[in-house]
mmCIF file of C-alpha atoms in Angstrom:
data_model
loop_
_atom_site.group_PDB
_atom_site.id
_atom_site.type_symbol
_atom_site.label_atom_id
_atom_site.label_comp_id
_atom_site.label_asym_id
_atom_site.label_seq_id
_atom_site.Cartn_x
_atom_site.Cartn_y
_atom_site.Cartn_z
ATOM 1 C CA MET A 1 219.331 258.214 107.252
ATOM 2 C CA THR A 2 216.291 256.617 105.413
ATOM 3 C CA THR A 3 213.719 254.599 107.231
ATOM 4 C CA GLY A 4 212.496 251.313 106.248
ATOM 5 C CA ARG A 5 214.049 248.653 104.188
ATOM 6 C CA THR A 6 215.522 249.266 100.725
ATOM 7 C CA LEU A 7 215.362 246.658 97.993
ATOM 8 C CA VAL A 8 218.181 246.611 95.494
ATOM 9 C CA LEU A 9 216.865 244.912 92.605
ATOM 10 C CA SER A 10 218.515 243.849 89.401
ATOM 11 C CA VAL A 11 216.199 243.222 86.620
ATOM 12 C CA ASP A 12 217.090 240.561 84.009
ATOM 13 C CA ARG A 13 214.320 241.102 81.578
ATOM 14 C CA ASP A 14 215.591 238.564 78.962
ATOM 15 C CA ASP A 15 216.123 235.996 81.465
ATOM 16 C CA ASP A 16 220.019 235.348 80.743
ATOM 17 C CA ILE A 17 220.382 234.012 84.415
ATOM 18 C CA GLY A 18 217.835 231.348 83.425
ATOM 19 C CA TRP A 19 218.533 230.879 79.916
ATOM 20 C CA LYS A 20 222.339 230.594 80.138
ATOM 21 C CA ALA A 21 223.319 229.850 83.991
ATOM 22 C CA LYS A 22 220.152 227.715 84.580
ATOM 23 C CA ILE A 23 219.169 229.718 87.659
ATOM 24 C CA LYS A 24 215.553 229.844 88.752
ATOM 25 C CA SER A 25 214.153 233.672 89.572
ATOM 26 C CA PRO A 26 214.163 235.250 92.005
ATOM 27 C CA VAL A 27 217.390 235.025 93.852
ATOM 28 C CA VAL A 28 217.329 236.928 97.012
ATOM 29 C CA GLY A 29 220.199 237.788 99.408
ATOM 30 C CA ARG A 30 224.049 238.789 99.082
ATOM 31 C CA GLN A 31 225.430 235.260 98.682
ATOM 32 C CA GLU A 32 222.737 234.006 96.460
ATOM 33 C CA CYS A 33 223.052 236.831 94.067
ATOM 34 C CA LEU A 34 227.053 236.592 94.104
ATOM 35 C CA LYS A 35 226.569 232.698 93.401
ATOM 36 C CA ALA A 36 224.426 233.697 90.539
ATOM 37 C CA ALA A 37 226.668 236.343 88.921
ATOM 38 C CA ASP A 38 229.520 233.875 89.366
ATOM 39 C CA THR A 39 227.635 231.256 87.772
ATOM 40 C CA LEU A 40 226.485 233.356 84.717
ATOM 41 C CA ALA A 41 229.865 234.750 84.366
ATOM 42 C CA LEU A 42 231.310 231.137 83.571
ATOM 43 C CA ALA A 43 228.650 230.565 81.214
ATOM 44 C CA ASP A 44 229.050 233.870 79.527
ATOM 45 C CA PRO A 45 231.880 236.210 80.642
ATOM 46 C CA GLU A 46 230.648 238.753 78.101
ATOM 47 C CA ASP A 47 226.961 239.133 79.499
ATOM 48 C CA SER A 48 226.318 242.749 80.842
ATOM 49 C CA ASP A 49 223.799 241.174 83.456
ATOM 50 C CA VAL A 50 227.007 239.974 85.332
ATOM 51 C CA ASN A 51 228.226 243.532 85.882
ATOM 52 C CA ALA A 52 224.447 244.385 86.873
ATOM 53 C CA ILE A 53 224.318 241.964 89.499
ATOM 54 C CA PHE A 54 227.917 242.710 90.892
ATOM 55 C CA SER A 55 226.759 246.368 90.846
ATOM 56 C CA ALA A 56 223.625 245.540 92.773
ATOM 57 C CA VAL A 57 225.451 243.842 95.451
ATOM 58 C CA LYS A 58 227.977 246.795 95.511
ATOM 59 C CA ILE A 59 225.209 249.398 96.068
ATOM 60 C CA TYR A 60 223.526 246.850 98.951
ATOM 61 C CA ASP A 61 227.124 246.689 100.559
ATOM 62 C CA GLU A 62 227.510 250.649 100.424
ATOM 63 C CA LEU A 63 223.815 251.018 101.984
ATOM 64 C CA ILE A 64 224.428 248.250 104.760
ATOM 65 C CA ALA A 65 227.924 250.253 105.556
ATOM 66 C CA LYS A 66 225.957 253.442 106.162
ATOM 67 C CA GLY A 67 223.756 251.574 108.650
ATOM 68 C CA GLU A 68 220.762 251.243 106.485
ATOM 69 C CA GLU A 69 218.475 248.274 106.234
ATOM 70 C CA ALA A 70 218.645 246.721 102.840
ATOM 71 C CA VAL A 71 218.138 243.563 100.857
ATOM 72 C CA VAL A 72 219.302 242.727 97.304
ATOM 73 C CA ALA A 73 217.631 240.577 94.911
ATOM 74 C CA VAL A 74 217.673 239.491 91.186
ATOM 75 C CA ILE A 75 214.380 238.834 89.199
ATOM 76 C CA ALA A 76 214.040 237.806 85.546
ATOM 77 C CA GLY A 77 211.371 237.465 82.729
ATOM 78 C CA ASN A 78 211.506 235.376 79.618
ATOM 79 C CA HIS A 79 214.006 235.111 77.130
ATOM 80 C CA LEU A 80 211.971 234.632 74.077
ATOM 81 C CA HIS A 81 208.323 236.435 74.832
ATOM 82 C CA MET A 82 208.660 239.968 76.328
ATOM 83 C CA ILE A 83 205.119 240.043 77.364
ATOM 84 C CA GLU A 84 205.068 236.680 79.283
ATOM 85 C CA GLY A 85 208.235 237.629 80.804
ATOM 86 C CA ASP A 86 206.996 240.930 82.094
ATOM 87 C CA ARG A 87 203.993 239.043 83.621
ATOM 88 C CA LYS A 88 206.323 236.891 85.264
ATOM 89 C CA ILE A 89 208.469 239.751 86.568
ATOM 90 C CA ALA A 90 205.325 241.442 88.124
ATOM 91 C CA ALA A 91 204.423 238.096 89.943
ATOM 92 C CA THR A 92 207.889 237.449 90.940
ATOM 93 C CA LEU A 93 208.217 240.883 92.264
ATOM 94 C CA ASP A 94 205.080 240.495 94.328
ATOM 95 C CA ASN A 95 206.656 237.249 95.921
ATOM 96 C CA VAL A 96 210.042 239.164 96.743
ATOM 97 C CA ILE A 97 208.128 242.232 98.239
ATOM 98 C CA ALA A 98 205.924 239.857 100.479
ATOM 99 C CA GLU A 99 209.061 238.191 101.728
ATOM 100 C CA THR A 100 211.418 240.990 102.289
ATOM 101 C CA GLU A 101 208.888 243.922 103.108
ATOM 102 C CA PRO A 102 210.659 246.789 101.681
ATOM 103 C CA SER A 103 209.662 250.441 101.621
ATOM 104 C CA SER A 104 211.666 251.700 98.336
ATOM 105 C CA CYS A 105 213.447 250.272 95.712
ATOM 106 C CA ILE A 106 216.899 250.871 93.998
ATOM 107 C CA LEU A 107 216.770 249.427 90.475
ATOM 108 C CA VAL A 108 219.970 248.229 88.767
ATOM 109 C CA SER A 109 219.870 248.001 84.898
ATOM 110 C CA ASP A 110 222.400 246.866 82.372
ATOM 111 C CA GLY A 111 220.241 248.823 79.487
ATOM 112 C CA ALA A 112 217.226 250.543 78.380
ATOM 113 C CA GLU A 113 215.512 247.376 77.762
ATOM 114 C CA ASP A 114 215.323 246.200 81.434
ATOM 115 C CA GLU A 115 213.794 249.995 82.264
ATOM 116 C CA TYR A 116 210.776 249.139 80.633
ATOM 117 C CA VAL A 117 209.761 247.273 83.864
ATOM 118 C CA VAL A 118 210.108 250.581 85.717
ATOM 119 C CA PRO A 119 206.114 251.227 85.600
ATOM 120 C CA ILE A 120 205.855 247.544 86.796
ATOM 121 C CA ILE A 121 207.883 248.338 89.941
ATOM 122 C CA GLN A 122 206.434 251.676 90.668
ATOM 123 C CA SER A 123 203.174 250.346 90.567
ATOM 124 C CA ARG A 124 204.100 248.143 93.578
ATOM 125 C CA LEU A 125 206.888 249.696 95.244
ATOM 126 C CA PRO A 126 208.511 253.427 95.117
ATOM 127 C CA VAL A 127 211.660 253.629 92.913
ATOM 128 C CA ALA A 128 213.982 255.757 94.892
ATOM 129 C CA SER A 129 216.940 255.561 92.176
ATOM 130 C CA ILE A 130 217.743 254.025 88.923
ATOM 131 C CA ARG A 131 221.264 252.751 88.292
ATOM 132 C CA ARG A 132 222.286 251.727 84.595
ATOM 133 C CA VAL A 133 225.475 249.877 84.370
ATOM 134 C CA ILE A 134 227.635 250.638 81.167
ATOM 135 C CA VAL A 135 230.032 248.123 80.175
ATOM 136 C CA ASN A 136 232.940 249.658 78.238
ATOM 137 C CA GLN A 137 233.506 248.264 74.832
ATOM 138 C CA MET A 138 236.495 248.603 72.292
ATOM 139 C CA PRO A 139 235.603 251.296 69.615
ATOM 140 C CA ASN A 140 237.121 249.714 66.698
ATOM 141 C CA LEU A 141 236.022 247.378 63.884
ATOM 142 C CA GLU A 142 237.098 244.351 65.273
ATOM 143 C CA GLY A 143 234.976 245.207 68.572
ATOM 144 C CA THR A 144 232.088 246.038 66.443
ATOM 145 C CA TYR A 145 232.320 242.818 64.449
ATOM 146 C CA TYR A 146 232.583 240.874 67.777
ATOM 147 C CA ILE A 147 229.222 242.590 69.291
ATOM 148 C CA LEU A 148 227.333 241.863 65.932
ATOM 149 C CA LYS A 149 228.521 238.306 65.946
ATOM 150 C CA LYS A 150 227.363 237.828 69.532
ATOM 151 C CA LEU A 151 223.912 239.310 68.704
ATOM 152 C CA LEU A 152 223.408 237.050 66.114
ATOM 153 C CA ASP A 153 224.412 234.173 68.355
ATOM 154 C CA ASP A 154 221.408 235.065 70.446
ATOM 155 C CA PRO A 155 218.350 232.777 69.465
ATOM 156 C CA LYS A 156 215.926 235.918 70.243
ATOM 157 C CA ILE A 157 217.650 238.034 67.562
ATOM 158 C CA SER A 158 218.971 235.358 64.937
ATOM 159 C CA ARG A 159 215.308 233.818 64.628
ATOM 160 C CA VAL A 160 214.478 237.657 63.572
ATOM 161 C CA VAL A 161 217.247 237.862 60.893
ATOM 162 C CA PHE A 162 217.959 234.397 59.679
ATOM 163 C CA VAL A 163 214.586 233.068 59.714
ATOM 164 C CA PRO A 164 213.018 235.485 56.900
ATOM 165 C CA LEU A 165 216.038 235.490 54.741
ATOM 166 C CA GLY A 166 216.497 231.306 54.727
ATOM 167 C CA LEU A 167 212.823 231.151 53.919
ATOM 168 C CA ALA A 168 213.089 233.518 51.147
ATOM 169 C CA MET A 169 216.105 231.881 49.768
ATOM 170 C CA LEU A 170 214.187 228.426 50.047
ATOM 171 C CA LEU A 171 211.411 229.822 48.416
ATOM 172 C CA TYR A 172 213.472 231.227 45.409
ATOM 173 C CA ALA A 173 214.827 227.826 44.692
ATOM 174 C CA SER A 174 211.616 225.963 45.052
ATOM 175 C CA ALA A 175 210.246 228.354 42.622
ATOM 176 C CA PHE A 176 212.775 227.445 39.895
ATOM 177 C CA ILE A 177 212.693 223.811 40.498
ATOM 178 C CA LEU A 178 208.830 223.829 40.201
ATOM 179 C CA GLY A 179 209.331 225.654 36.752
ATOM 180 C CA TYR A 180 208.299 229.101 37.971
ATOM 181 C CA PRO A 181 211.300 231.140 37.395
ATOM 182 C CA GLY A 182 209.339 234.498 36.547
ATOM 183 C CA THR A 183 207.543 234.090 39.918
ATOM 184 C CA ALA A 184 210.566 233.436 42.150
ATOM 185 C CA THR A 185 211.000 237.205 42.728
ATOM 186 C CA ILE A 186 207.575 238.153 43.624
ATOM 187 C CA VAL A 187 207.208 235.335 45.811
ATOM 188 C CA VAL A 188 210.309 236.139 47.811
ATOM 189 C CA ILE A 189 209.315 239.619 47.978
ATOM 190 C CA GLY A 190 205.904 238.862 49.147
ATOM 191 C CA VAL A 191 206.943 236.463 51.785
ATOM 192 C CA ILE A 192 209.583 238.934 53.108
ATOM 193 C CA GLY A 193 206.581 241.679 53.252
ATOM 194 C CA MET A 194 204.065 239.343 54.883
ATOM 195 C CA TYR A 195 206.983 238.507 57.518
ATOM 196 C CA LEU A 196 207.545 242.196 58.145
ATOM 197 C CA LEU A 197 204.108 242.953 58.635
ATOM 198 C CA TYR A 198 203.653 239.652 60.720
ATOM 199 C CA LYS A 199 206.324 241.297 63.183
ATOM 200 C CA GLY A 200 205.276 244.597 62.807
ATOM 201 C CA PHE A 201 201.695 244.188 63.754
ATOM 202 C CA GLY A 202 202.887 241.983 66.605
ATOM 203 C CA LEU A 203 200.872 238.880 65.110
ATOM 204 C CA ASP A 204 203.762 236.683 66.495
ATOM 205 C CA GLU A 205 202.390 237.586 69.874
ATOM 206 C CA PHE A 206 199.010 237.092 68.980
ATOM 207 C CA ILE A 207 199.730 233.589 67.475
ATOM 208 C CA HIS A 208 201.611 232.726 70.700
ATOM 209 C CA GLY A 209 198.525 233.600 72.872
ATOM 210 C CA SER A 210 196.557 231.500 70.594
ATOM 211 C CA ILE A 211 198.941 228.548 71.003
ATOM 212 C CA ASN A 212 198.589 228.988 74.801
ATOM 213 C CA ALA A 213 194.769 229.379 74.481
ATOM 214 C CA LEU A 214 194.936 225.730 72.654
ATOM 215 C CA ARG A 215 197.266 224.177 75.532
ATOM 216 C CA ALA A 216 194.691 225.559 78.177
ATOM 217 C CA SER A 217 191.638 224.204 76.296
ATOM 218 C CA MET A 218 193.400 220.970 75.769
ATOM 219 C CA SER A 219 194.500 220.792 79.500
ATOM 220 C CA ARG A 220 191.029 221.667 80.816
ATOM 221 C CA GLY A 221 189.373 219.090 78.492
ATOM 222 C CA LYS A 222 187.309 221.912 76.414
ATOM 223 C CA PHE A 223 185.598 221.051 73.254
ATOM 224 C CA SER A 224 187.163 224.401 71.571
ATOM 225 C CA PHE A 225 190.716 222.358 71.467
ATOM 226 C CA VAL A 226 189.169 220.249 68.568
ATOM 227 C CA THR A 227 187.743 223.146 66.853
ATOM 228 C CA TYR A 228 191.062 225.257 67.354
ATOM 229 C CA SER A 229 193.163 222.331 65.899
ATOM 230 C CA THR A 230 190.766 222.150 62.818
ATOM 231 C CA THR A 231 190.728 225.889 62.506
ATOM 232 C CA ILE A 232 194.810 225.589 62.001
ATOM 233 C CA VAL A 233 194.582 222.832 59.515
ATOM 234 C CA LEU A 234 191.697 224.729 57.616
ATOM 235 C CA GLY A 235 193.857 228.188 57.728
ATOM 236 C CA VAL A 236 196.753 226.416 56.292
ATOM 237 C CA ILE A 237 194.977 224.873 53.453
ATOM 238 C CA GLY A 238 193.209 228.165 52.861
ATOM 239 C CA PHE A 239 196.741 229.907 52.571
ATOM 240 C CA ALA A 240 197.921 227.362 50.509
ATOM 241 C CA ILE A 241 195.117 227.480 47.903
ATOM 242 C CA GLY A 242 195.224 231.032 47.971
ATOM 243 C CA PHE A 243 198.828 231.058 47.029
ATOM 244 C CA PHE A 244 198.371 228.782 44.306
ATOM 245 C CA THR A 245 195.523 230.814 43.093
ATOM 246 C CA VAL A 246 197.703 233.752 42.929
ATOM 247 C CA LEU A 247 200.399 231.705 40.765
ATOM 248 C CA LYS A 248 197.520 230.512 38.390
ATOM 249 C CA TYR A 249 196.362 234.334 37.630
ATOM 250 C CA TYR A 250 200.051 235.564 37.611
ATOM 251 C CA THR A 251 201.040 237.370 34.292
ATOM 252 C CA SER A 252 204.801 238.285 33.572
ATOM 253 C CA ASP A 253 203.929 241.365 31.725
ATOM 254 C CA SER A 254 203.104 243.345 34.969
ATOM 255 C CA SER A 255 199.448 243.805 33.717
ATOM 256 C CA MET A 256 198.118 242.823 37.228
ATOM 257 C CA GLY A 257 198.703 245.358 40.092
ATOM 258 C CA VAL A 258 199.157 244.497 43.635
ATOM 259 C CA LEU A 259 195.455 244.859 44.228
ATOM 260 C CA LEU A 260 194.469 242.123 41.815
ATOM 261 C CA TYR A 261 197.081 239.652 43.332
ATOM 262 C CA VAL A 262 195.492 240.208 46.837
ATOM 263 C CA MET A 263 192.038 239.757 45.201
ATOM 264 C CA SER A 264 193.379 236.740 43.490
ATOM 265 C CA PHE A 265 194.549 235.438 47.186
ATOM 266 C CA MET A 266 191.476 236.257 48.576
ATOM 267 C CA TYR A 267 189.414 234.467 45.889
ATOM 268 C CA GLY A 268 191.111 231.117 46.640
ATOM 269 C CA ALA A 269 191.591 231.235 50.341
ATOM 270 C CA ILE A 270 188.387 233.051 51.513
ATOM 271 C CA ILE A 271 186.086 230.047 51.534
ATOM 272 C CA TRP A 272 188.209 228.066 53.620
ATOM 273 C CA LEU A 273 189.153 230.753 56.220
ATOM 274 C CA ILE A 274 185.258 231.065 56.344
ATOM 275 C CA VAL A 275 184.881 227.680 57.419
ATOM 276 C CA ALA A 276 187.858 227.868 59.715
ATOM 277 C CA GLY A 277 186.039 230.908 61.266
ATOM 278 C CA LEU A 278 182.849 229.112 61.684
ATOM 279 C CA VAL A 279 184.595 226.164 63.177
ATOM 280 C CA THR A 280 186.192 228.249 65.736
ATOM 281 C CA SER A 281 183.118 230.100 66.525
ATOM 282 C CA VAL A 282 181.198 227.005 67.168
ATOM 283 C CA GLY A 283 183.701 225.703 69.429
ATOM 284 C CA VAL A 284 183.580 228.836 71.561
ATOM 285 C CA ILE A 285 179.834 228.764 71.675
ATOM 286 C CA VAL A 286 179.928 225.310 72.750
ATOM 287 C CA ASP A 287 182.475 226.003 75.598
ATOM 288 C CA VAL A 288 180.763 229.174 76.741
ATOM 289 C CA TYR A 289 177.397 227.267 76.678
ATOM 290 C CA ILE A 290 178.706 224.762 79.079
ATOM 291 C CA ASN A 291 180.956 226.599 81.299
ATOM 292 C CA GLU A 292 179.711 230.347 81.265
ATOM 293 C CA ARG A 293 176.201 230.242 80.173
ATOM 294 C CA GLU A 294 175.774 234.031 81.459
ATOM 295 C CA ASN A 295 178.141 235.258 78.374
ATOM 296 C CA LEU A 296 176.436 233.372 75.673
ATOM 297 C CA ALA A 297 174.928 236.514 74.125
ATOM 298 C CA LYS A 298 178.424 237.968 73.791
ATOM 299 C CA VAL A 299 179.612 235.120 71.548
ATOM 300 C CA ILE A 300 176.643 233.920 69.889
ATOM 301 C CA VAL A 301 176.956 236.549 67.123
ATOM 302 C CA PHE A 302 180.384 235.348 66.071
ATOM 303 C CA PRO A 303 179.582 232.818 63.446
ATOM 304 C CA PHE A 304 177.126 235.289 61.703
ATOM 305 C CA PHE A 305 179.727 238.010 61.509
ATOM 306 C CA VAL A 306 182.414 235.816 60.169
ATOM 307 C CA PHE A 307 180.002 234.404 57.477
ATOM 308 C CA ALA A 308 178.978 237.675 56.669
ATOM 309 C CA ILE A 309 182.385 239.644 56.479
ATOM 310 C CA GLY A 310 183.577 236.336 54.370
ATOM 311 C CA LEU A 311 180.734 236.535 51.919
ATOM 312 C CA ILE A 312 181.002 240.338 51.213
ATOM 313 C CA LEU A 313 184.833 239.827 50.907
ATOM 314 C CA TYR A 314 184.205 236.503 48.254
ATOM 315 C CA GLY A 315 181.702 238.857 46.359
ATOM 316 C CA ALA A 316 184.121 241.829 46.215
ATOM 317 C CA SER A 317 187.144 239.596 45.130
ATOM 318 C CA ILE A 318 185.016 238.077 42.213
ATOM 319 C CA TYR A 319 183.810 241.379 41.066
ATOM 320 C CA ILE A 320 187.093 243.096 41.179
ATOM 321 C CA LEU A 321 188.967 240.010 39.077
ATOM 322 C CA ALA A 322 186.040 240.101 36.748
ATOM 323 C CA VAL A 323 185.826 243.692 35.734
ATOM 324 C CA SER A 324 189.613 243.762 35.203
ATOM 325 C CA SER A 325 189.569 240.981 32.707
ATOM 326 C CA VAL A 326 192.003 238.702 34.426
ATOM 327 C CA PRO A 327 192.927 235.939 32.024
ATOM 328 C CA GLU A 328 191.091 232.770 32.308
ATOM 329 C CA PHE A 329 188.872 234.106 35.143
ATOM 330 C CA PRO A 330 185.659 231.900 35.248
ATOM 331 C CA VAL A 331 183.176 234.916 35.953
ATOM 332 C CA LYS A 332 182.188 237.211 33.090
ATOM 333 C CA PRO A 333 182.525 240.884 33.505
ATOM 334 C CA THR A 334 178.700 240.955 32.808
ATOM 335 C CA ASP A 335 177.852 238.548 35.525
ATOM 336 C CA ALA A 336 180.275 240.434 38.162
ATOM 337 C CA GLY A 337 177.614 243.044 39.276
ATOM 338 C CA MET A 338 175.412 240.173 40.508
ATOM 339 C CA TYR A 339 177.764 238.408 42.307
ATOM 340 C CA ILE A 340 178.820 241.451 44.431
ATOM 341 C CA MET A 341 175.223 242.518 44.965
ATOM 342 C CA TYR A 342 173.837 239.039 46.270
ATOM 343 C CA SER A 343 176.879 238.537 48.217
ATOM 344 C CA THR A 344 176.397 242.044 50.199
ATOM 345 C CA LEU A 345 172.876 241.552 50.425
ATOM 346 C CA PHE A 346 173.130 237.839 51.792
ATOM 347 C CA GLY A 347 176.179 239.262 54.152
ATOM 348 C CA LEU A 348 174.139 242.180 55.576
ATOM 349 C CA ALA A 349 171.213 239.766 56.081
ATOM 350 C CA CYS A 350 173.287 237.273 57.966
ATOM 351 C CA ALA A 351 174.732 239.984 60.273
ATOM 352 C CA ILE A 352 171.266 241.324 61.053
ATOM 353 C CA ILE A 353 169.936 237.823 61.845
ATOM 354 C CA GLY A 354 172.883 237.356 64.234
ATOM 355 C CA VAL A 355 172.331 240.749 65.974
ATOM 356 C CA ILE A 356 168.593 239.862 66.325
ATOM 357 C CA ILE A 357 169.365 236.442 67.924
ATOM 358 C CA GLN A 358 172.032 238.102 70.163
ATOM 359 C CA TYR A 359 169.291 240.565 71.126
ATOM 360 C CA VAL A 360 166.731 237.704 71.827
ATOM 361 C CA ILE A 361 169.406 235.678 74.035
ATOM 362 C CA ALA A 362 170.497 238.942 76.135
ATOM 363 C CA LYS A 363 166.775 239.637 76.954
ATOM 364 C CA ARG A 364 165.949 236.265 77.768
ATOM 365 C CA GLN A 365 169.015 236.036 80.429
ATOM 366 C CA ALA A 366 168.258 239.319 81.710
ATOM 367 C CA VAL A 367 164.707 238.203 82.609
ATOM 368 C CA GLN A 368 166.043 235.017 84.118
ATOM 369 C CA GLN A 369 168.537 237.153 86.109
ATOM 370 C CA LYS A 370 165.695 239.086 87.604
ATOM 371 C CA GLU A 371 163.282 236.002 88.281
ATOM 372 C CA ALA A 372 166.405 234.663 90.209
ATOM 373 C CA ILE A 373 167.175 237.534 92.341
ATOM 374 C CA ILE A 374 163.181 237.982 93.018
ATOM 375 C CA GLU A 375 163.453 234.363 94.203
ATOM 376 C CA ASN A 376 166.520 234.957 96.299
ATOM 377 C CA ILE A 377 164.510 237.850 98.081
#
């Protein structure tokens, strides 16, 4: 017989109990877990989390029948954002452990996705066993079609499938209406490619984190809320102008390669993006100066680096487009070298100035901290 109390834990990582059954996590105790399973089953009888919760209760009953001390609980994450959901699971698990005081855990899962949280659980409690609940399905065409239909009905999956397809079709139709039929295909392919890169590099989580930072700055009355809002507007304008610049220099004879289209976009958008980066940097510096002045040296260099990188990229885009003899480009090939040379020199000078200012501020802060320590002694 094992010593200590065993926590039989069912993890609903995508929060179906909250999304579908409107049940707040955590759910602790046999009767509460059965009530949650019944409510979820009525909301969605095909949800596999129902079987996982019932399986957890069954394991709990078996342990109690053997005379062991046990407790059963269900915790959930977030239906749309996995990172926030895992953080919620970690915080909820801490509360459950503090309430029930278990010495080990039996994890009950309905699939591999829930088992991603095993390291989170193991960092807080020994995992004695993992039970995966597999729901039998009909292995025929009708059953497969029904499963796919249920998946596409899930907002978490449908937004990944339907949003890029719908956006591509909308852009394709808009290109024809605006009189750019030859541009429609490249626009659609470009948008789908950007969306795939957006998801592949995890930029959705980055943007979601930026939105949370925006909300936090607004709720705390920080100056960066204004600069973040301005940055979003400037970024949208920059991307729009970059897109129209690509259309301006677009040729239907395939004489321009992908690199030249990228440079065209950069040539049109980079000035706006530089201004957006500078506005954001100023907001961060002001907030740090007011609230965390000891960290000023770490952020004071941001606007200098933003301006330096943007200036170099701007010069590079002009140089490449000019020497490639892009039709109707305002800079002549003979002047291209001057643009890239001056933009690189000014960019490097700006970066060096930023590093020097950062060094001076850091040294001054170190002296002030040393003086403060001496005064306290």
